[in-house]
Backbone as XML, in Angstrom:
<?xml version="1.0"?>
<chain id="A" units="angstrom">
  <residue number="1" name="UNK">
    <atom name="N" x="-1.772" y="-20.468" z="48.211"/>
    <atom name="CA" x="-1.515" y="-20.016" z="46.846"/>
    <atom name="C" x="-0.678" y="-21.089" z="46.148"/>
  </residue>
  <residue number="2" name="UNK">
    <atom name="N" x="-1.104" y="-21.460" z="44.966"/>
    <atom name="CA" x="-0.366" y="-22.424" z="44.157"/>
    <atom name="C" x="0.566" y="-21.703" z="43.201"/>
  </residue>
  <residue number="3" name="UNK">
    <atom name="N" x="1.595" y="-22.389" z="42.769"/>
    <atom name="CA" x="2.509" y="-21.833" z="41.780"/>
    <atom name="C" x="3.120" y="-22.979" z="40.979"/>
  </residue>
  <residue number="4" name="UNK">
    <atom name="N" x="3.656" y="-22.631" z="39.841"/>
    <atom name="CA" x="4.463" y="-23.565" z="39.058"/>
    <atom name="C" x="5.383" y="-22.763" z="38.156"/>
  </residue>
  <residue number="5" name="UNK">
    <atom name="N" x="6.283" y="-23.472" z="37.518"/>
    <atom name="CA" x="7.151" y="-22.854" z="36.525"/>
    <atom name="C" x="6.404" y="-22.823" z="35.201"/>
  </residue>
  <residue number="6" name="UNK">
    <atom name="N" x="6.490" y="-21.712" z="34.504"/>
    <atom name="CA" x="5.876" y="-21.587" z="33.183"/>
    <atom name="C" x="6.837" y="-20.889" z="32.245"/>
  </residue>
  <residue number="7" name="UNK">
    <atom name="N" x="6.809" y="-21.304" z="31.001"/>
    <atom name="CA" x="7.509" y="-20.549" z="29.972"/>
    <atom name="C" x="6.627" y="-19.355" z="29.648"/>
  </residue>
  <residue number="8" name="UNK">
    <atom name="N" x="7.199" y="-18.167" z="29.776"/>
    <atom name="CA" x="6.476" y="-16.914" z="29.587"/>
    <atom name="C" x="6.931" y="-16.277" z="28.281"/>
  </residue>
  <residue number="9" name="UNK">
    <atom name="N" x="5.952" y="-15.880" z="27.483"/>
    <atom name="CA" x="6.246" y="-15.127" z="26.265"/>
    <atom name="C" x="6.178" y="-13.646" z="26.631"/>
  </residue>
  <residue number="10" name="UNK">
    <atom name="N" x="7.260" y="-12.926" z="26.413"/>
    <atom name="CA" x="7.302" y="-11.504" z="26.735"/>
    <atom name="C" x="6.493" y="-10.720" z="25.702"/>
  </residue>
  <residue number="11" name="UNK">
    <atom name="N" x="6.063" y="-9.525" z="26.087"/>
    <atom name="CA" x="5.253" y="-8.716" z="25.173"/>
    <atom name="C" x="5.913" y="-8.565" z="23.803"/>
  </residue>
  <residue number="12" name="UNK">
    <atom name="N" x="5.098" y="-8.532" z="22.798"/>
    <atom name="CA" x="5.544" y="-8.388" z="21.410"/>
    <atom name="C" x="6.405" y="-9.558" z="20.953"/>
  </residue>
  <residue number="13" name="UNK">
    <atom name="N" x="6.387" y="-10.664" z="21.696"/>
    <atom name="CA" x="7.144" y="-11.846" z="21.292"/>
    <atom name="C" x="8.644" y="-11.660" z="21.298"/>
  </residue>
  <residue number="14" name="UNK">
    <atom name="N" x="9.155" y="-10.682" z="22.067"/>
    <atom name="CA" x="10.585" y="-10.378" z="22.036"/>
    <atom name="C" x="11.457" y="-11.424" z="22.706"/>
  </residue>
  <residue number="15" name="UNK">
    <atom name="N" x="10.870" y="-12.252" z="23.586"/>
    <atom name="CA" x="11.669" y="-13.268" z="24.277"/>
    <atom name="C" x="10.761" y="-14.267" z="24.972"/>
  </residue>
  <residue number="16" name="UNK">
    <atom name="N" x="11.331" y="-15.391" z="25.325"/>
    <atom name="CA" x="10.703" y="-16.386" z="26.178"/>
    <atom name="C" x="11.631" y="-16.603" z="27.368"/>
  </residue>
  <residue number="17" name="UNK">
    <atom name="N" x="11.048" y="-16.880" z="28.527"/>
    <atom name="CA" x="11.856" y="-17.187" z="29.703"/>
    <atom name="C" x="11.021" y="-18.022" z="30.666"/>
  </residue>
  <residue number="18" name="UNK">
    <atom name="N" x="11.697" y="-18.713" z="31.556"/>
    <atom name="CA" x="11.039" y="-19.527" z="32.561"/>
    <atom name="C" x="10.843" y="-18.696" z="33.824"/>
  </residue>
  <residue number="19" name="UNK">
    <atom name="N" x="9.592" y="-18.562" z="34.271"/>
    <atom name="CA" x="9.254" y="-17.804" z="35.473"/>
    <atom name="C" x="8.404" y="-18.672" z="36.391"/>
  </residue>
  <residue number="20" name="UNK">
    <atom name="N" x="8.352" y="-18.296" z="37.665"/>
    <atom name="CA" x="7.384" y="-18.870" z="38.574"/>
    <atom name="C" x="6.101" y="-18.051" z="38.416"/>
  </residue>
  <residue number="21" name="UNK">
    <atom name="N" x="4.980" y="-18.750" z="38.212"/>
    <atom name="CA" x="3.686" y="-18.090" z="38.075"/>
    <atom name="C" x="2.819" y="-18.537" z="39.245"/>
  </residue>
  <residue number="22" name="UNK">
    <atom name="N" x="2.148" y="-17.570" z="39.871"/>
    <atom name="CA" x="1.325" y="-17.808" z="41.052"/>
    <atom name="C" x="-0.149" y="-17.661" z="40.698"/>
  </residue>
  <residue number="23" name="UNK">
    <atom name="N" x="-0.996" y="-18.504" z="41.321"/>
    <atom name="CA" x="-2.408" y="-18.598" z="40.974"/>
    <atom name="C" x="-3.298" y="-18.377" z="42.194"/>
  </residue>
  <residue number="24" name="UNK">
    <atom name="N" x="-4.501" y="-17.857" z="41.949"/>
    <atom name="CA" x="-5.476" y="-17.754" z="43.027"/>
    <atom name="C" x="-6.134" y="-19.122" z="43.243"/>
  </residue>
  <residue number="25" name="UNK">
    <atom name="N" x="-7.081" y="-19.176" z="44.159"/>
    <atom name="CA" x="-7.723" y="-20.453" z="44.505"/>
    <atom name="C" x="-8.530" y="-21.045" z="43.355"/>
  </residue>
  <residue number="26" name="UNK">
    <atom name="N" x="-8.828" y="-20.245" z="42.326"/>
    <atom name="CA" x="-9.557" y="-20.731" z="41.154"/>
    <atom name="C" x="-8.641" y="-21.093" z="39.998"/>
  </residue>
  <residue number="27" name="UNK">
    <atom name="N" x="-7.339" y="-20.994" z="40.211"/>
    <atom name="CA" x="-6.386" y="-21.337" z="39.170"/>
    <atom name="C" x="-6.072" y="-20.211" z="38.206"/>
  </residue>
  <residue number="28" name="UNK">
    <atom name="N" x="-6.543" y="-19.004" z="38.510"/>
    <atom name="CA" x="-6.271" y="-17.851" z="37.648"/>
    <atom name="C" x="-4.903" y="-17.257" z="38.005"/>
  </residue>
  <residue number="29" name="UNK">
    <atom name="N" x="-4.026" y="-17.053" z="37.007"/>
    <atom name="CA" x="-2.730" y="-16.438" z="37.299"/>
    <atom name="C" x="-2.910" y="-15.037" z="37.874"/>
  </residue>
  <residue number="30" name="UNK">
    <atom name="N" x="-2.224" y="-14.768" z="38.980"/>
    <atom name="CA" x="-2.324" y="-13.429" z="39.544"/>
    <atom name="C" x="-0.988" y="-12.755" z="39.748"/>
  </residue>
  <residue number="31" name="UNK">
    <atom name="N" x="0.113" y="-13.477" z="39.585"/>
    <atom name="CA" x="1.437" y="-12.858" z="39.716"/>
    <atom name="C" x="2.479" y="-13.796" z="39.130"/>
  </residue>
  <residue number="32" name="UNK">
    <atom name="N" x="3.632" y="-13.219" z="38.870"/>
    <atom name="CA" x="4.781" y="-14.031" z="38.443"/>
    <atom name="C" x="6.044" y="-13.341" z="38.936"/>
  </residue>
  <residue number="33" name="UNK">
    <atom name="N" x="7.117" y="-14.085" z="38.997"/>
    <atom name="CA" x="8.372" y="-13.491" z="39.425"/>
    <atom name="C" x="8.815" y="-12.440" z="38.412"/>
  </residue>
  <residue number="34" name="UNK">
    <atom name="N" x="9.431" y="-11.385" z="38.905"/>
    <atom name="CA" x="9.921" y="-10.317" z="38.030"/>
    <atom name="C" x="11.039" y="-10.844" z="37.139"/>
  </residue>
  <residue number="35" name="UNK">
    <atom name="N" x="11.961" y="-11.550" z="37.743"/>
    <atom name="CA" x="13.105" y="-12.091" z="37.006"/>
    <atom name="C" x="12.869" y="-13.558" z="36.664"/>
  </residue>
  <residue number="36" name="UNK">
    <atom name="N" x="13.446" y="-14.033" z="35.576"/>
    <atom name="CA" x="13.339" y="-15.453" z="35.251"/>
    <atom name="C" x="13.911" y="-16.319" z="36.377"/>
  </residue>
  <residue number="37" name="UNK">
    <atom name="N" x="13.493" y="-17.559" z="36.391"/>
    <atom name="CA" x="13.931" y="-18.497" z="37.419"/>
    <atom name="C" x="15.442" y="-18.719" z="37.354"/>
  </residue>
  <residue number="38" name="UNK">
    <atom name="N" x="16.023" y="-18.846" z="38.521"/>
    <atom name="CA" x="17.426" y="-19.243" z="38.646"/>
    <atom name="C" x="17.476" y="-20.441" z="39.573"/>
  </residue>
  <residue number="39" name="UNK">
    <atom name="N" x="18.511" y="-21.196" z="39.474"/>
    <atom name="CA" x="18.628" y="-22.420" z="40.254"/>
    <atom name="C" x="19.918" y="-22.366" z="41.054"/>
  </residue>
  <residue number="40" name="UNK">
    <atom name="N" x="19.819" y="-21.677" z="42.191"/>
    <atom name="CA" x="20.950" y="-21.466" z="43.070"/>
    <atom name="C" x="20.548" y="-21.954" z="44.449"/>
  </residue>
  <residue number="41" name="UNK">
    <atom name="N" x="21.442" y="-22.649" z="45.124"/>
    <atom name="CA" x="21.157" y="-23.100" z="46.479"/>
    <atom name="C" x="22.217" y="-22.574" z="47.435"/>
  </residue>
  <residue number="42" name="UNK">
    <atom name="N" x="21.900" y="-22.657" z="48.709"/>
    <atom name="CA" x="22.882" y="-22.308" z="49.725"/>
    <atom name="C" x="24.007" y="-23.338" z="49.722"/>
  </residue>
  <residue number="43" name="UNK">
    <atom name="N" x="25.133" y="-22.955" z="50.269"/>
    <atom name="CA" x="26.311" y="-23.826" z="50.277"/>
    <atom name="C" x="26.051" y="-25.153" z="50.976"/>
  </residue>
  <residue number="44" name="UNK">
    <atom name="N" x="25.161" y="-25.159" z="51.985"/>
    <atom name="CA" x="24.911" y="-26.405" z="52.713"/>
    <atom name="C" x="23.998" y="-27.362" z="51.941"/>
  </residue>
  <residue number="45" name="UNK">
    <atom name="N" x="23.339" y="-26.885" z="50.890"/>
    <atom name="CA" x="22.537" y="-27.772" z="50.050"/>
    <atom name="C" x="23.456" y="-28.529" z="49.095"/>
  </residue>
  <residue number="46" name="UNK">
    <atom name="N" x="22.896" y="-29.555" z="48.505"/>
    <atom name="CA" x="23.701" y="-30.389" z="47.615"/>
    <atom name="C" x="23.365" y="-30.122" z="46.152"/>
  </residue>
  <residue number="47" name="UNK">
    <atom name="N" x="24.165" y="-30.688" z="45.306"/>
    <atom name="CA" x="23.904" y="-30.564" z="43.872"/>
    <atom name="C" x="22.573" y="-31.217" z="43.515"/>
  </residue>
  <residue number="48" name="UNK">
    <atom name="N" x="22.170" y="-32.235" z="44.289"/>
    <atom name="CA" x="20.890" y="-32.898" z="44.039"/>
    <atom name="C" x="19.716" y="-31.939" z="44.225"/>
  </residue>
  <residue number="49" name="UNK">
    <atom name="N" x="19.878" y="-30.974" z="45.119"/>
    <atom name="CA" x="18.831" y="-29.970" z="45.319"/>
    <atom name="C" x="18.596" y="-29.190" z="44.034"/>
  </residue>
  <residue number="50" name="UNK">
    <atom name="N" x="19.664" y="-28.810" z="43.375"/>
    <atom name="CA" x="19.551" y="-28.092" z="42.105"/>
    <atom name="C" x="18.972" y="-29.011" z="41.038"/>
  </residue>
  <residue number="51" name="UNK">
    <atom name="N" x="19.428" y="-30.233" z="40.993"/>
    <atom name="CA" x="18.933" y="-31.181" z="39.990"/>
    <atom name="C" x="17.436" y="-31.418" z="40.163"/>
  </residue>
  <residue number="52" name="UNK">
    <atom name="N" x="16.962" y="-31.576" z="41.391"/>
    <atom name="CA" x="15.536" y="-31.779" z="41.637"/>
    <atom name="C" x="14.724" y="-30.560" z="41.214"/>
  </residue>
  <residue number="53" name="UNK">
    <atom name="N" x="15.233" y="-29.369" z="41.497"/>
    <atom name="CA" x="14.533" y="-28.147" z="41.073"/>
    <atom name="C" x="14.475" y="-28.059" z="39.553"/>
  </residue>
  <residue number="54" name="UNK">
    <atom name="N" x="15.551" y="-28.420" z="38.884"/>
    <atom name="CA" x="15.570" y="-28.414" z="37.422"/>
    <atom name="C" x="14.577" y="-29.424" z="36.849"/>
  </residue>
  <residue number="55" name="UNK">
    <atom name="N" x="14.498" y="-30.598" z="37.458"/>
    <atom name="CA" x="13.534" y="-31.607" z="37.003"/>
    <atom name="C" x="12.098" y="-31.095" z="37.143"/>
  </residue>
  <residue number="56" name="UNK">
    <atom name="N" x="11.820" y="-30.460" z="38.288"/>
    <atom name="CA" x="10.484" y="-29.911" z="38.508"/>
    <atom name="C" x="10.168" y="-28.839" z="37.474"/>
  </residue>
  <residue number="57" name="UNK">
    <atom name="N" x="11.128" y="-27.960" z="37.222"/>
    <atom name="CA" x="10.927" y="-26.887" z="36.242"/>
    <atom name="C" x="10.679" y="-27.465" z="34.849"/>
  </residue>
  <residue number="58" name="UNK">
    <atom name="N" x="11.442" y="-28.463" z="34.469"/>
    <atom name="CA" x="11.264" y="-29.072" z="33.153"/>
    <atom name="C" x="9.891" y="-29.726" z="33.039"/>
  </residue>
  <residue number="59" name="UNK">
    <atom name="N" x="9.487" y="-30.452" z="34.073"/>
    <atom name="CA" x="8.168" y="-31.102" z="34.051"/>
    <atom name="C" x="7.059" y="-30.057" z="33.926"/>
  </residue>
  <residue number="60" name="UNK">
    <atom name="N" x="7.140" y="-28.987" z="34.733"/>
    <atom name="CA" x="6.128" y="-27.934" z="34.653"/>
    <atom name="C" x="6.107" y="-27.293" z="33.266"/>
  </residue>
  <residue number="61" name="UNK">
    <atom name="N" x="7.285" y="-26.985" z="32.740"/>
    <atom name="CA" x="7.368" y="-26.320" z="31.435"/>
    <atom name="C" x="6.815" y="-27.204" z="30.319"/>
  </residue>
  <residue number="62" name="UNK">
    <atom name="N" x="7.068" y="-28.483" z="30.409"/>
    <atom name="CA" x="6.580" y="-29.406" z="29.374"/>
    <atom name="C" x="5.069" y="-29.636" z="29.460"/>
  </residue>
  <residue number="63" name="UNK">
    <atom name="N" x="4.509" y="-29.516" z="30.659"/>
    <atom name="CA" x="3.094" y="-29.853" z="30.860"/>
    <atom name="C" x="2.164" y="-28.653" z="30.900"/>
  </residue>
  <residue number="64" name="UNK">
    <atom name="N" x="2.696" y="-27.458" z="30.721"/>
    <atom name="CA" x="1.867" y="-26.249" z="30.742"/>
    <atom name="C" x="2.078" y="-25.477" z="29.443"/>
  </residue>
  <residue number="65" name="UNK">
    <atom name="N" x="1.017" y="-24.868" z="28.940"/>
    <atom name="CA" x="1.194" y="-24.058" z="27.730"/>
    <atom name="C" x="2.003" y="-22.796" z="28.028"/>
  </residue>
  <residue number="66" name="UNK">
    <atom name="N" x="2.497" y="-22.188" z="26.982"/>
    <atom name="CA" x="3.199" y="-20.910" z="27.120"/>
    <atom name="C" x="2.234" y="-19.907" z="27.739"/>
  </residue>
  <residue number="67" name="UNK">
    <atom name="N" x="2.728" y="-19.128" z="28.682"/>
    <atom name="CA" x="1.903" y="-18.139" z="29.366"/>
    <atom name="C" x="2.173" y="-16.768" z="28.779"/>
  </residue>
  <residue number="68" name="UNK">
    <atom name="N" x="1.101" y="-16.098" z="28.361"/>
    <atom name="CA" x="1.158" y="-14.728" z="27.856"/>
    <atom name="C" x="0.561" y="-13.818" z="28.922"/>
  </residue>
  <residue number="69" name="UNK">
    <atom name="N" x="1.388" y="-13.296" z="29.824"/>
    <atom name="CA" x="0.847" y="-12.449" z="30.886"/>
    <atom name="C" x="0.335" y="-11.129" z="30.340"/>
  </residue>
  <residue number="70" name="UNK">
    <atom name="N" x="-0.539" y="-10.474" z="31.085"/>
    <atom name="CA" x="-1.003" y="-9.161" z="30.650"/>
    <atom name="C" x="0.182" y="-8.208" z="30.471"/>
  </residue>
  <residue number="71" name="UNK">
    <atom name="N" x="0.138" y="-7.401" z="29.425"/>
    <atom name="CA" x="1.241" y="-6.471" z="29.151"/>
    <atom name="C" x="1.508" y="-5.535" z="30.312"/>
  </residue>
  <residue number="72" name="UNK">
    <atom name="N" x="0.451" y="-5.162" z="31.045"/>
    <atom name="CA" x="0.655" y="-4.229" z="32.156"/>
    <atom name="C" x="1.513" y="-4.837" z="33.265"/>
  </residue>
  <residue number="73" name="UNK">
    <atom name="N" x="1.636" y="-6.140" z="33.323"/>
    <atom name="CA" x="2.530" y="-6.747" z="34.310"/>
    <atom name="C" x="3.976" y="-6.345" z="34.067"/>
  </residue>
  <residue number="74" name="UNK">
    <atom name="N" x="4.301" y="-5.979" z="32.836"/>
    <atom name="CA" x="5.668" y="-5.602" z="32.482"/>
    <atom name="C" x="5.893" y="-4.099" z="32.559"/>
  </residue>
  <residue number="75" name="UNK">
    <atom name="N" x="4.875" y="-3.341" z="32.833"/>
    <atom name="CA" x="4.979" y="-1.881" z="32.814"/>
    <atom name="C" x="4.876" y="-1.250" z="34.193"/>
  </residue>
  <residue number="76" name="UNK">
    <atom name="N" x="5.065" y="-2.016" z="35.248"/>
    <atom name="CA" x="4.969" y="-1.483" z="36.600"/>
    <atom name="C" x="6.303" y="-0.860" z="36.978"/>
  </residue>
  <residue number="77" name="UNK">
    <atom name="N" x="6.307" y="0.458" z="37.113"/>
    <atom name="CA" x="7.539" y="1.159" z="37.483"/>
    <atom name="C" x="7.683" y="1.185" z="38.994"/>
  </residue>
  <residue number="78" name="UNK">
    <atom name="N" x="8.936" y="1.182" z="39.427"/>
    <atom name="CA" x="9.223" y="1.287" z="40.843"/>
    <atom name="C" x="8.801" y="0.075" z="41.648"/>
  </residue>
  <residue number="79" name="UNK">
    <atom name="N" x="8.656" y="-1.065" z="40.989"/>
    <atom name="CA" x="8.244" y="-2.274" z="41.676"/>
    <atom name="C" x="9.459" y="-2.923" z="42.315"/>
  </residue>
  <residue number="80" name="UNK">
    <atom name="N" x="9.500" y="-2.907" z="43.640"/>
    <atom name="CA" x="10.590" y="-3.541" z="44.365"/>
    <atom name="C" x="10.236" y="-4.956" z="44.805"/>
  </residue>
  <residue number="81" name="UNK">
    <atom name="N" x="9.085" y="-5.428" z="44.412"/>
    <atom name="CA" x="8.642" y="-6.739" z="44.815"/>
    <atom name="C" x="9.301" y="-7.818" z="43.959"/>
  </residue>
  <residue number="82" name="UNK">
    <atom name="N" x="9.277" y="-9.040" z="44.470"/>
    <atom name="CA" x="9.786" y="-10.185" z="43.713"/>
    <atom name="C" x="8.784" y="-10.664" z="42.687"/>
  </residue>
  <residue number="83" name="UNK">
    <atom name="N" x="7.529" y="-10.208" z="42.813"/>
    <atom name="CA" x="6.469" y="-10.670" z="41.918"/>
    <atom name="C" x="5.778" y="-9.475" z="41.295"/>
  </residue>
  <residue number="84" name="UNK">
    <atom name="N" x="5.348" y="-9.668" z="40.079"/>
    <atom name="CA" x="4.562" y="-8.629" z="39.403"/>
    <atom name="C" x="3.199" y="-9.197" z="39.081"/>
  </residue>
</chain>
């Protein structure tokens, strides 16, 4: 499964946020993280780890169009998963 960071437009245009979006083998989006991306590492990682993740996120965001996920992705109640 492939993934990248995408700027996501929330339903009704109420907000934009950076999420990880996951794709099937044909490149069709099939899931995204419930919460926007955060850049936190374990204590044993270095600041460079965060910087590299930020660079990757910026590159993905700049090179991909805004993603408008299906509205039903935002209406799943009781979802304890990390992805919707």
